[in-house]
C-alpha cells in the first residue's frame, strides 16, 4: 500500500515538497541501484536520438540504433523490475483496475443522471423538451471531442496518465457548480459541454491503462470489467437521479454527480499510481540524472525528443480522423459501434414513455426499469470469460500475439441481441403485458453491446498496435457524436410512430449492420495487408 501511495499524485507532491525525505523512491532508499550510472562506473552507449518510433509502451530490454555524436547511457528496466506495471502483484493490478472503474462510472453517470431532471429544466428555463435534451447531447459531445486532446497527451512520456486523469477530474468536479448555479439556459448548456469535455479522458484511455498492467492474453478480462463499469453509469444514472429530481428538483441530480465524482477525486488522489511505463521510466531517468550528474536518457525520452511539431500535430489532431475515415476496418467498426451508441441514447428516451406513460411509474421508480440493462451485462460476462479462456487464450503465440480476427466471434452473437432487444421491448410495452417483460427485453441490449464492444475494441487494438491511442480516440469521437445527435429526434419519432414501430425502426436499422463482423472475420486479414497502417504480420 505504501508503494501505491508513493506513486499517487499525493505521494509525488509530498515527496517533492519534502525534498525526497517522505515517500522516497527505490533509489532514494537504496543508492546502490544507481551506482552503475555514475561517472566511470559503466561504459557509455552510443544511442540514437531519433530511433524508429512506435506508440507502444517500452518493455524491459529495449535497445536503440546507433548514431554518431550522441553519447549517453541508456536507463532501462531491470529484470523483473517491480516498478514495471506488468510486474505488479495481482492484488495491486486489481486495486488499480477498481479505481479506473470507479472513475469511469463517476463520469459516465453524468449523461444519464441529467435526463431525470429534464422536466425540471424545461420548467425552470421555459424551454421545450428538445431544447432541454441539449444538456444531455452536449455533454456527450464533450465526450467525443475531449479524447482527441487528452488521449494523445497521456501517451507523452513527460506527462503520463495520472496528471491527465487527476487534472481533468478536478475541473470536472469544480465545474459542476457552474451547472448547478447557471443563471440562464445558455450558461447551463455551455458548462454541460465543458464538463463532458474535461471528464472524457478515462472513457478513451481507461482501456490503455488496463493494457499498461496486463499481458496481452489477459487484457480482455480487465477491459471487460472496465466495460461493465461503463454500463453502470447509464444504468444507474436514471435510478439515482430520478428520486432526487422527484423530491428536490433537477439541480439535485447534478449535486449527486458532484458528490460522487468529488469522492472519487479524493480517493484517487491518494491511491491511484501512474501506469504508463514510459512515464515511470522517464521520471526514473530524471532522478538518476540528478543523483549521478551523468548524461542519462531512456528510450521514451529519446523518442519524444525526436518528434517534430508537425508529427505532434499529426498524432493529436489529424491521425484519429484519418484512421477513422480512410482505414476501411476503422470506418466500418467505428460506424457500427457509433450506431449502437446512438441507438442506446435514443432508446433511453422511450423509457419515460413506457414506464411512466403506460405503466404509471413515478419518476423515481422509472429509474428501477434501467436495472435490466445492468443485470444483462452482469449475466453475459461469465460466459464471455469462459469463452475467452477456453478458445481465445490458446491461440496466443509465444510472443503474446494473436491474429486480430480471432477476437470477433463474440460479436456474431452480440450483433443479433440488439434487434432482439428492440423488437421485444417495443412490442411488449403495452398495458396488457406485465411491466417485467420490457425490462427483461432490455437486458439483451447490454448483452449485445458488451459482446460487440469487447470484440471491436480488442480487434482494433490488435490490428493497429502502433496507433492504438489514435484508433481509440477516433472510435470515441464517432460513437459519441452519434450518441449526442440521436436523442434530439427521439421525441418526434416516438410521438409519430409509437413505441412499437419506433423501436422496430431502430431494430431494422441494427439488422443492416449485422454482416460487418462476419465480413471482417473472413476478409479482415486481406484488408489489413492492403492497409498502410494496419498490422500485416499476423
PDB file of C-alpha atoms in Angstrom, residues 107-381:
ATOM      1  CA  UNK A 107     -18.034  10.344 -15.099  1.00  0.00           C
ATOM      2  CA  UNK A 108     -20.277   8.189 -17.298  1.00  0.00           C
ATOM      3  CA  UNK A 109     -23.205   8.574 -14.917  1.00  0.00           C
ATOM      4  CA  UNK A 110     -23.176  12.292 -15.720  1.00  0.00           C
ATOM      5  CA  UNK A 111     -25.023  11.855 -19.006  1.00  0.00           C
ATOM      6  CA  UNK A 112     -27.949   9.705 -17.841  1.00  0.00           C
ATOM      7  CA  UNK A 113     -28.342  11.321 -14.417  1.00  0.00           C
ATOM      8  CA  UNK A 114     -29.232  14.612 -16.118  1.00  0.00           C
ATOM      9  CA  UNK A 115     -32.060  13.007 -18.096  1.00  0.00           C
ATOM     10  CA  UNK A 116     -34.085  12.512 -14.900  1.00  0.00           C
ATOM     11  CA  UNK A 117     -34.116  16.275 -14.391  1.00  0.00           C
ATOM     12  CA  UNK A 118     -35.156  17.266 -17.920  1.00  0.00           C
ATOM     13  CA  UNK A 119     -38.767  18.130 -16.916  1.00  0.00           C
ATOM     14  CA  UNK A 120     -37.351  20.407 -14.218  1.00  0.00           C
ATOM     15  CA  UNK A 121     -35.021  22.098 -16.716  1.00  0.00           C
ATOM     16  CA  UNK A 122     -37.975  22.680 -19.047  1.00  0.00           C
ATOM     17  CA  UNK A 123     -39.983  24.289 -16.235  1.00  0.00           C
ATOM     18  CA  UNK A 124     -37.189  26.450 -14.801  1.00  0.00           C
ATOM     19  CA  UNK A 125     -35.859  27.865 -18.072  1.00  0.00           C
ATOM     20  CA  UNK A 126     -39.089  27.760 -20.078  1.00  0.00           C
ATOM     21  CA  UNK A 127     -37.684  25.654 -22.929  1.00  0.00           C
ATOM     22  CA  UNK A 128     -39.033  22.742 -24.972  1.00  0.00           C
ATOM     23  CA  UNK A 129     -38.185  19.115 -24.382  1.00  0.00           C
ATOM     24  CA  UNK A 130     -35.887  19.041 -27.409  1.00  0.00           C
ATOM     25  CA  UNK A 131     -34.040  22.120 -26.151  1.00  0.00           C
ATOM     26  CA  UNK A 132     -33.699  20.608 -22.665  1.00  0.00           C
ATOM     27  CA  UNK A 133     -32.246  17.470 -24.258  1.00  0.00           C
ATOM     28  CA  UNK A 134     -29.313  19.585 -25.435  1.00  0.00           C
ATOM     29  CA  UNK A 135     -27.987  19.379 -21.888  1.00  0.00           C
ATOM     30  CA  UNK A 136     -27.599  15.656 -22.468  1.00  0.00           C
ATOM     31  CA  UNK A 137     -26.353  15.755 -26.054  1.00  0.00           C
ATOM     32  CA  UNK A 138     -23.769  18.494 -25.478  1.00  0.00           C
ATOM     33  CA  UNK A 139     -22.379  16.581 -22.518  1.00  0.00           C
ATOM     34  CA  UNK A 140     -21.968  13.501 -24.730  1.00  0.00           C
ATOM     35  CA  UNK A 141     -20.476  15.684 -27.481  1.00  0.00           C
ATOM     36  CA  UNK A 142     -17.863  16.749 -24.943  1.00  0.00           C
ATOM     37  CA  UNK A 143     -17.093  13.039 -24.520  1.00  0.00           C
ATOM     38  CA  UNK A 144     -16.467  12.905 -28.264  1.00  0.00           C
ATOM     39  CA  UNK A 145     -14.082  15.830 -28.582  1.00  0.00           C
ATOM     40  CA  UNK A 146     -12.154  15.583 -25.314  1.00  0.00           C
ATOM     41  CA  UNK A 147     -10.211  12.385 -26.056  1.00  0.00           C
ATOM     42  CA  UNK A 148      -8.812  13.947 -29.230  1.00  0.00           C
ATOM     43  CA  UNK A 149      -6.648  16.057 -26.908  1.00  0.00           C
ATOM     44  CA  UNK A 150      -6.441  14.054 -23.687  1.00  0.00           C
ATOM     45  CA  UNK A 151      -5.704  10.595 -25.130  1.00  0.00           C
ATOM     46  CA  UNK A 152      -2.546  11.565 -27.091  1.00  0.00           C
ATOM     47  CA  UNK A 153      -1.437  13.786 -24.193  1.00  0.00           C
ATOM     48  CA  UNK A 154      -1.495  10.806 -21.825  1.00  0.00           C
ATOM     49  CA  UNK A 155       0.893   8.967 -24.177  1.00  0.00           C
ATOM     50  CA  UNK A 156       3.585  11.674 -23.853  1.00  0.00           C
ATOM     51  CA  UNK A 157       6.358  10.339 -21.550  1.00  0.00           C
ATOM     52  CA  UNK A 158       6.819  13.734 -19.869  1.00  0.00           C
ATOM     53  CA  UNK A 159       3.145  13.765 -18.807  1.00  0.00           C
ATOM     54  CA  UNK A 160       1.769  10.249 -18.315  1.00  0.00           C
ATOM     55  CA  UNK A 161      -1.772   9.261 -17.433  1.00  0.00           C
ATOM     56  CA  UNK A 162      -2.167  10.442 -13.835  1.00  0.00           C
ATOM     57  CA  UNK A 163      -1.822  14.205 -14.403  1.00  0.00           C
ATOM     58  CA  UNK A 164      -4.395  13.987 -17.205  1.00  0.00           C
ATOM     59  CA  UNK A 165      -6.822  11.927 -15.127  1.00  0.00           C
ATOM     60  CA  UNK A 166      -6.497  13.972 -11.957  1.00  0.00           C
ATOM     61  CA  UNK A 167      -6.292  17.425 -13.530  1.00  0.00           C
ATOM     62  CA  UNK A 168      -9.389  16.927 -15.651  1.00  0.00           C
ATOM     63  CA  UNK A 169     -11.291  15.215 -12.816  1.00  0.00           C
ATOM     64  CA  UNK A 170     -10.612  18.200 -10.549  1.00  0.00           C
ATOM     65  CA  UNK A 171     -12.019  20.520 -13.222  1.00  0.00           C
ATOM     66  CA  UNK A 172     -14.978  18.168 -13.758  1.00  0.00           C
ATOM     67  CA  UNK A 173     -15.899  18.318 -10.073  1.00  0.00           C
ATOM     68  CA  UNK A 174     -15.427  22.070  -9.737  1.00  0.00           C
ATOM     69  CA  UNK A 175     -17.396  22.980 -12.866  1.00  0.00           C
ATOM     70  CA  UNK A 176     -20.485  21.108 -11.694  1.00  0.00           C
ATOM     71  CA  UNK A 177     -21.110  24.169  -9.511  1.00  0.00           C
ATOM     72  CA  UNK A 178     -21.394  26.298 -12.660  1.00  0.00           C
ATOM     73  CA  UNK A 179     -24.076  23.921 -13.951  1.00  0.00           C
ATOM     74  CA  UNK A 180     -25.981  23.964 -10.667  1.00  0.00           C
ATOM     75  CA  UNK A 181     -25.938  27.755 -10.358  1.00  0.00           C
ATOM     76  CA  UNK A 182     -26.428  28.504 -14.072  1.00  0.00           C
ATOM     77  CA  UNK A 183     -28.118  31.905 -14.448  1.00  0.00           C
ATOM     78  CA  UNK A 184     -29.659  31.109 -17.810  1.00  0.00           C
ATOM     79  CA  UNK A 185     -30.175  28.244 -20.226  1.00  0.00           C
ATOM     80  CA  UNK A 186     -27.173  29.175 -22.377  1.00  0.00           C
ATOM     81  CA  UNK A 187     -24.861  29.019 -19.362  1.00  0.00           C
ATOM     82  CA  UNK A 188     -26.274  25.609 -18.442  1.00  0.00           C
ATOM     83  CA  UNK A 189     -25.609  24.215 -21.922  1.00  0.00           C
ATOM     84  CA  UNK A 190     -22.114  25.729 -22.137  1.00  0.00           C
ATOM     85  CA  UNK A 191     -20.968  24.173 -18.885  1.00  0.00           C
ATOM     86  CA  UNK A 192     -22.616  20.838 -19.626  1.00  0.00           C
ATOM     87  CA  UNK A 193     -20.463  20.670 -22.752  1.00  0.00           C
ATOM     88  CA  UNK A 194     -17.323  21.761 -20.877  1.00  0.00           C
ATOM     89  CA  UNK A 195     -17.838  19.227 -18.079  1.00  0.00           C
ATOM     90  CA  UNK A 196     -18.299  16.462 -20.650  1.00  0.00           C
ATOM     91  CA  UNK A 197     -15.108  17.611 -22.378  1.00  0.00           C
ATOM     92  CA  UNK A 198     -12.947  17.618 -19.238  1.00  0.00           C
ATOM     93  CA  UNK A 199     -14.479  14.411 -17.904  1.00  0.00           C
ATOM     94  CA  UNK A 200     -13.750  12.388 -21.015  1.00  0.00           C
ATOM     95  CA  UNK A 201     -10.133  11.111 -20.657  1.00  0.00           C
ATOM     96  CA  UNK A 202     -10.939   7.848 -18.884  1.00  0.00           C
ATOM     97  CA  UNK A 203     -13.602   6.987 -21.459  1.00  0.00           C
ATOM     98  CA  UNK A 204     -10.917   6.731 -24.144  1.00  0.00           C
ATOM     99  CA  UNK A 205      -7.750   5.886 -22.209  1.00  0.00           C
ATOM    100  CA  UNK A 206      -9.169   3.642 -19.486  1.00  0.00           C
ATOM    101  CA  UNK A 207      -8.549   0.700 -21.792  1.00  0.00           C
ATOM    102  CA  UNK A 208      -4.967   1.874 -22.333  1.00  0.00           C
ATOM    103  CA  UNK A 209      -4.453   1.982 -18.561  1.00  0.00           C
ATOM    104  CA  UNK A 210      -5.679  -1.612 -18.342  1.00  0.00           C
ATOM    105  CA  UNK A 211      -3.298  -2.573 -21.151  1.00  0.00           C
ATOM    106  CA  UNK A 212      -0.428  -0.948 -19.240  1.00  0.00           C
ATOM    107  CA  UNK A 213      -0.793  -3.526 -16.465  1.00  0.00           C
ATOM    108  CA  UNK A 214      -1.911  -6.791 -18.070  1.00  0.00           C
ATOM    109  CA  UNK A 215      -0.202  -9.075 -20.562  1.00  0.00           C
ATOM    110  CA  UNK A 216      -1.917  -9.211 -23.994  1.00  0.00           C
ATOM    111  CA  UNK A 217      -3.622 -12.546 -23.342  1.00  0.00           C
ATOM    112  CA  UNK A 218      -5.127 -11.226 -20.082  1.00  0.00           C
ATOM    113  CA  UNK A 219      -6.046  -7.695 -21.123  1.00  0.00           C
ATOM    114  CA  UNK A 220      -9.521  -8.611 -22.302  1.00  0.00           C
ATOM    115  CA  UNK A 221     -10.554  -9.574 -18.764  1.00  0.00           C
ATOM    116  CA  UNK A 222      -9.567  -6.194 -17.365  1.00  0.00           C
ATOM    117  CA  UNK A 223     -11.165  -4.346 -20.265  1.00  0.00           C
ATOM    118  CA  UNK A 224     -14.354  -6.369 -19.787  1.00  0.00           C
ATOM    119  CA  UNK A 225     -14.595  -5.357 -16.125  1.00  0.00           C
ATOM    120  CA  UNK A 226     -13.929  -1.758 -17.154  1.00  0.00           C
ATOM    121  CA  UNK A 227     -16.690  -2.112 -19.757  1.00  0.00           C
ATOM    122  CA  UNK A 228     -19.138  -3.202 -17.056  1.00  0.00           C
ATOM    123  CA  UNK A 229     -18.252  -0.048 -15.111  1.00  0.00           C
ATOM    124  CA  UNK A 230     -19.146   1.945 -18.215  1.00  0.00           C
ATOM    125  CA  UNK A 231     -22.574   0.231 -18.251  1.00  0.00           C
ATOM    126  CA  UNK A 232     -23.080   1.060 -14.567  1.00  0.00           C
ATOM    127  CA  UNK A 233     -23.106   4.794 -15.334  1.00  0.00           C
ATOM    128  CA  UNK A 234     -26.007   4.998 -17.826  1.00  0.00           C
ATOM    129  CA  UNK A 235     -27.916   2.252 -15.974  1.00  0.00           C
ATOM    130  CA  UNK A 236     -27.667   3.814 -12.512  1.00  0.00           C
ATOM    131  CA  UNK A 237     -27.970   7.440 -13.620  1.00  0.00           C
ATOM    132  CA  UNK A 238     -31.763   7.491 -14.074  1.00  0.00           C
ATOM    133  CA  UNK A 239     -32.236   5.497 -10.861  1.00  0.00           C
ATOM    134  CA  UNK A 240     -30.064   7.764  -8.711  1.00  0.00           C
ATOM    135  CA  UNK A 241     -31.202  10.944 -10.428  1.00  0.00           C
ATOM    136  CA  UNK A 242     -34.886  10.014 -10.624  1.00  0.00           C
ATOM    137  CA  UNK A 243     -35.597  10.029  -6.901  1.00  0.00           C
ATOM    138  CA  UNK A 244     -33.500  13.181  -6.399  1.00  0.00           C
ATOM    139  CA  UNK A 245     -35.269  15.079  -9.191  1.00  0.00           C
ATOM    140  CA  UNK A 246     -38.653  13.911  -7.950  1.00  0.00           C
ATOM    141  CA  UNK A 247     -38.100  15.164  -4.399  1.00  0.00           C
ATOM    142  CA  UNK A 248     -35.631  18.054  -4.720  1.00  0.00           C
ATOM    143  CA  UNK A 249     -35.598  19.251  -8.327  1.00  0.00           C
ATOM    144  CA  UNK A 250     -33.234  18.911 -11.265  1.00  0.00           C
ATOM    145  CA  UNK A 251     -30.218  20.594  -9.607  1.00  0.00           C
ATOM    146  CA  UNK A 252     -30.003  17.746  -7.115  1.00  0.00           C
ATOM    147  CA  UNK A 253     -29.121  15.348  -9.911  1.00  0.00           C
ATOM    148  CA  UNK A 254     -26.024  17.461 -10.562  1.00  0.00           C
ATOM    149  CA  UNK A 255     -25.295  17.710  -6.816  1.00  0.00           C
ATOM    150  CA  UNK A 256     -25.242  13.901  -6.724  1.00  0.00           C
ATOM    151  CA  UNK A 257     -22.845  13.881  -9.672  1.00  0.00           C
ATOM    152  CA  UNK A 258     -20.609  16.359  -7.842  1.00  0.00           C
ATOM    153  CA  UNK A 259     -20.618  14.285  -4.641  1.00  0.00           C
ATOM    154  CA  UNK A 260     -19.807  11.040  -6.454  1.00  0.00           C
ATOM    155  CA  UNK A 261     -17.067  12.485  -8.642  1.00  0.00           C
ATOM    156  CA  UNK A 262     -15.700  14.520  -5.713  1.00  0.00           C
ATOM    157  CA  UNK A 263     -15.397  11.400  -3.544  1.00  0.00           C
ATOM    158  CA  UNK A 264     -13.702   9.664  -6.474  1.00  0.00           C
ATOM    159  CA  UNK A 265     -11.257  12.581  -6.810  1.00  0.00           C
ATOM    160  CA  UNK A 266     -10.255  12.361  -3.147  1.00  0.00           C
ATOM    161  CA  UNK A 267      -9.830   8.586  -3.257  1.00  0.00           C
ATOM    162  CA  UNK A 268      -7.766   8.578  -6.462  1.00  0.00           C
ATOM    163  CA  UNK A 269      -5.566  11.440  -5.255  1.00  0.00           C
ATOM    164  CA  UNK A 270      -4.236   9.154  -2.522  1.00  0.00           C
ATOM    165  CA  UNK A 271      -4.328   5.739  -4.165  1.00  0.00           C
ATOM    166  CA  UNK A 272      -4.063   5.866  -7.990  1.00  0.00           C
ATOM    167  CA  UNK A 273      -0.475   5.167  -9.143  1.00  0.00           C
ATOM    168  CA  UNK A 274       0.926   6.025 -12.543  1.00  0.00           C
ATOM    169  CA  UNK A 275       0.586   3.121 -15.003  1.00  0.00           C
ATOM    170  CA  UNK A 276       2.332   4.472 -18.102  1.00  0.00           C
ATOM    171  CA  UNK A 277       5.632   2.598 -18.256  1.00  0.00           C
ATOM    172  CA  UNK A 278       7.040   5.338 -20.491  1.00  0.00           C
ATOM    173  CA  UNK A 279       6.357   7.997 -17.852  1.00  0.00           C
ATOM    174  CA  UNK A 280       7.592   5.832 -14.962  1.00  0.00           C
ATOM    175  CA  UNK A 281      10.853   5.127 -16.788  1.00  0.00           C
ATOM    176  CA  UNK A 282      11.263   8.792 -17.784  1.00  0.00           C
ATOM    177  CA  UNK A 283      10.833  10.003 -14.197  1.00  0.00           C
ATOM    178  CA  UNK A 284      13.289   7.344 -13.022  1.00  0.00           C
ATOM    179  CA  UNK A 285      15.799   8.623 -15.567  1.00  0.00           C
ATOM    180  CA  UNK A 286      15.350  12.209 -14.331  1.00  0.00           C
ATOM    181  CA  UNK A 287      16.012  11.100 -10.741  1.00  0.00           C
ATOM    182  CA  UNK A 288      19.084   9.115 -11.784  1.00  0.00           C
ATOM    183  CA  UNK A 289      20.422  12.099 -13.718  1.00  0.00           C
ATOM    184  CA  UNK A 290      20.008  14.310 -10.667  1.00  0.00           C
ATOM    185  CA  UNK A 291      21.730  11.804  -8.365  1.00  0.00           C
ATOM    186  CA  UNK A 292      24.660  10.939 -10.660  1.00  0.00           C
ATOM    187  CA  UNK A 293      25.203  14.094 -12.703  1.00  0.00           C
ATOM    188  CA  UNK A 294      25.850  11.946 -15.789  1.00  0.00           C
ATOM    189  CA  UNK A 295      24.277  12.040 -19.247  1.00  0.00           C
ATOM    190  CA  UNK A 296      21.401   9.603 -18.927  1.00  0.00           C
ATOM    191  CA  UNK A 297      18.384   9.042 -21.140  1.00  0.00           C
ATOM    192  CA  UNK A 298      15.672   6.455 -21.610  1.00  0.00           C
ATOM    193  CA  UNK A 299      14.061   5.191 -24.788  1.00  0.00           C
ATOM    194  CA  UNK A 300      10.722   7.030 -24.328  1.00  0.00           C
ATOM    195  CA  UNK A 301      12.602  10.289 -23.783  1.00  0.00           C
ATOM    196  CA  UNK A 302      14.661   9.767 -26.943  1.00  0.00           C
ATOM    197  CA  UNK A 303      11.544   9.077 -28.961  1.00  0.00           C
ATOM    198  CA  UNK A 304       9.729  12.139 -27.587  1.00  0.00           C
ATOM    199  CA  UNK A 305      12.701  14.418 -28.302  1.00  0.00           C
ATOM    200  CA  UNK A 306      12.795  13.176 -31.872  1.00  0.00           C
ATOM    201  CA  UNK A 307       9.214  14.205 -32.592  1.00  0.00           C
ATOM    202  CA  UNK A 308       8.790  17.374 -34.616  1.00  0.00           C
ATOM    203  CA  UNK A 309       5.937  19.821 -34.098  1.00  0.00           C
ATOM    204  CA  UNK A 310       4.345  18.557 -37.296  1.00  0.00           C
ATOM    205  CA  UNK A 311       4.445  14.971 -36.019  1.00  0.00           C
ATOM    206  CA  UNK A 312       2.816  16.001 -32.742  1.00  0.00           C
ATOM    207  CA  UNK A 313       0.027  17.792 -34.620  1.00  0.00           C
ATOM    208  CA  UNK A 314      -0.379  14.745 -36.842  1.00  0.00           C
ATOM    209  CA  UNK A 315      -0.673  12.451 -33.810  1.00  0.00           C
ATOM    210  CA  UNK A 316      -3.096  14.575 -31.796  1.00  0.00           C
ATOM    211  CA  UNK A 317      -5.314  16.284 -34.368  1.00  0.00           C
ATOM    212  CA  UNK A 318      -5.059  14.535 -37.727  1.00  0.00           C
ATOM    213  CA  UNK A 319      -4.303  10.848 -37.218  1.00  0.00           C
ATOM    214  CA  UNK A 320      -7.520   9.953 -35.317  1.00  0.00           C
ATOM    215  CA  UNK A 321      -9.581  11.472 -38.147  1.00  0.00           C
ATOM    216  CA  UNK A 322      -7.510   9.915 -40.933  1.00  0.00           C
ATOM    217  CA  UNK A 323      -7.650   6.463 -39.338  1.00  0.00           C
ATOM    218  CA  UNK A 324     -11.396   6.718 -38.761  1.00  0.00           C
ATOM    219  CA  UNK A 325     -12.295   7.727 -42.293  1.00  0.00           C
ATOM    220  CA  UNK A 326      -9.542   6.345 -44.554  1.00  0.00           C
ATOM    221  CA  UNK A 327      -8.986   2.908 -42.987  1.00  0.00           C
ATOM    222  CA  UNK A 328     -11.841   0.560 -44.055  1.00  0.00           C
ATOM    223  CA  UNK A 329     -11.622  -1.524 -40.875  1.00  0.00           C
ATOM    224  CA  UNK A 330     -11.755   1.512 -38.589  1.00  0.00           C
ATOM    225  CA  UNK A 331     -14.508   3.128 -40.643  1.00  0.00           C
ATOM    226  CA  UNK A 332     -16.805   0.079 -40.607  1.00  0.00           C
ATOM    227  CA  UNK A 333     -16.331  -0.795 -36.950  1.00  0.00           C
ATOM    228  CA  UNK A 334     -16.498   2.820 -35.770  1.00  0.00           C
ATOM    229  CA  UNK A 335     -19.706   3.269 -37.749  1.00  0.00           C
ATOM    230  CA  UNK A 336     -21.207   0.104 -36.246  1.00  0.00           C
ATOM    231  CA  UNK A 337     -20.266   0.991 -32.663  1.00  0.00           C
ATOM    232  CA  UNK A 338     -21.474   4.558 -33.257  1.00  0.00           C
ATOM    233  CA  UNK A 339     -24.828   3.227 -34.428  1.00  0.00           C
ATOM    234  CA  UNK A 340     -25.145   1.074 -31.286  1.00  0.00           C
ATOM    235  CA  UNK A 341     -24.213   4.044 -29.115  1.00  0.00           C
ATOM    236  CA  UNK A 342     -26.715   6.274 -30.889  1.00  0.00           C
ATOM    237  CA  UNK A 343     -29.441   3.630 -30.614  1.00  0.00           C
ATOM    238  CA  UNK A 344     -28.733   3.338 -26.895  1.00  0.00           C
ATOM    239  CA  UNK A 345     -29.292   7.029 -26.237  1.00  0.00           C
ATOM    240  CA  UNK A 346     -32.355   7.381 -28.457  1.00  0.00           C
ATOM    241  CA  UNK A 347     -33.817   4.164 -26.993  1.00  0.00           C
ATOM    242  CA  UNK A 348     -33.348   5.552 -23.469  1.00  0.00           C
ATOM    243  CA  UNK A 349     -35.813   8.311 -24.369  1.00  0.00           C
ATOM    244  CA  UNK A 350     -38.579   5.717 -24.715  1.00  0.00           C
ATOM    245  CA  UNK A 351     -38.299   4.613 -21.070  1.00  0.00           C
ATOM    246  CA  UNK A 352     -40.379   7.514 -19.650  1.00  0.00           C
ATOM    247  CA  UNK A 353     -42.980   6.918 -22.374  1.00  0.00           C
ATOM    248  CA  UNK A 354     -43.229   3.231 -21.477  1.00  0.00           C
ATOM    249  CA  UNK A 355     -42.828   3.109 -17.724  1.00  0.00           C
ATOM    250  CA  UNK A 356     -44.368   6.461 -16.770  1.00  0.00           C
ATOM    251  CA  UNK A 357     -46.886   6.835 -19.589  1.00  0.00           C
ATOM    252  CA  UNK A 358     -48.019   3.204 -19.954  1.00  0.00           C
ATOM    253  CA  UNK A 359     -47.286   1.571 -16.587  1.00  0.00           C
ATOM    254  CA  UNK A 360     -47.737   4.607 -14.340  1.00  0.00           C
ATOM    255  CA  UNK A 361     -44.317   4.530 -12.641  1.00  0.00           C
ATOM    256  CA  UNK A 362     -43.203   7.606 -10.733  1.00  0.00           C
ATOM    257  CA  UNK A 363     -40.094   9.469 -11.881  1.00  0.00           C
ATOM    258  CA  UNK A 364     -38.021   7.738  -9.213  1.00  0.00           C
ATOM    259  CA  UNK A 365     -39.496   4.279  -9.834  1.00  0.00           C
ATOM    260  CA  UNK A 366     -38.864   4.662 -13.550  1.00  0.00           C
ATOM    261  CA  UNK A 367     -35.133   4.556 -12.799  1.00  0.00           C
ATOM    262  CA  UNK A 368     -35.540   0.997 -11.499  1.00  0.00           C
ATOM    263  CA  UNK A 369     -36.500  -0.102 -15.015  1.00  0.00           C
ATOM    264  CA  UNK A 370     -32.923   0.548 -16.130  1.00  0.00           C
ATOM    265  CA  UNK A 371     -31.628  -2.193 -13.835  1.00  0.00           C
ATOM    266  CA  UNK A 372     -32.468  -4.751 -16.517  1.00  0.00           C
ATOM    267  CA  UNK A 373     -29.639  -3.278 -18.575  1.00  0.00           C
ATOM    268  CA  UNK A 374     -27.186  -3.669 -15.711  1.00  0.00           C
ATOM    269  CA  UNK A 375     -28.291  -7.247 -14.991  1.00  0.00           C
ATOM    270  CA  UNK A 376     -27.885  -8.184 -18.644  1.00  0.00           C
ATOM    271  CA  UNK A 377     -24.244  -7.032 -18.640  1.00  0.00           C
ATOM    272  CA  UNK A 378     -23.513  -8.970 -15.455  1.00  0.00           C
ATOM    273  CA  UNK A 379     -25.155 -12.121 -16.827  1.00  0.00           C
ATOM    274  CA  UNK A 380     -23.195 -12.159 -20.082  1.00  0.00           C
ATOM    275  CA  UNK A 381     -19.772 -11.575 -18.518  1.00  0.00           C
TER     276      UNK A 381
END
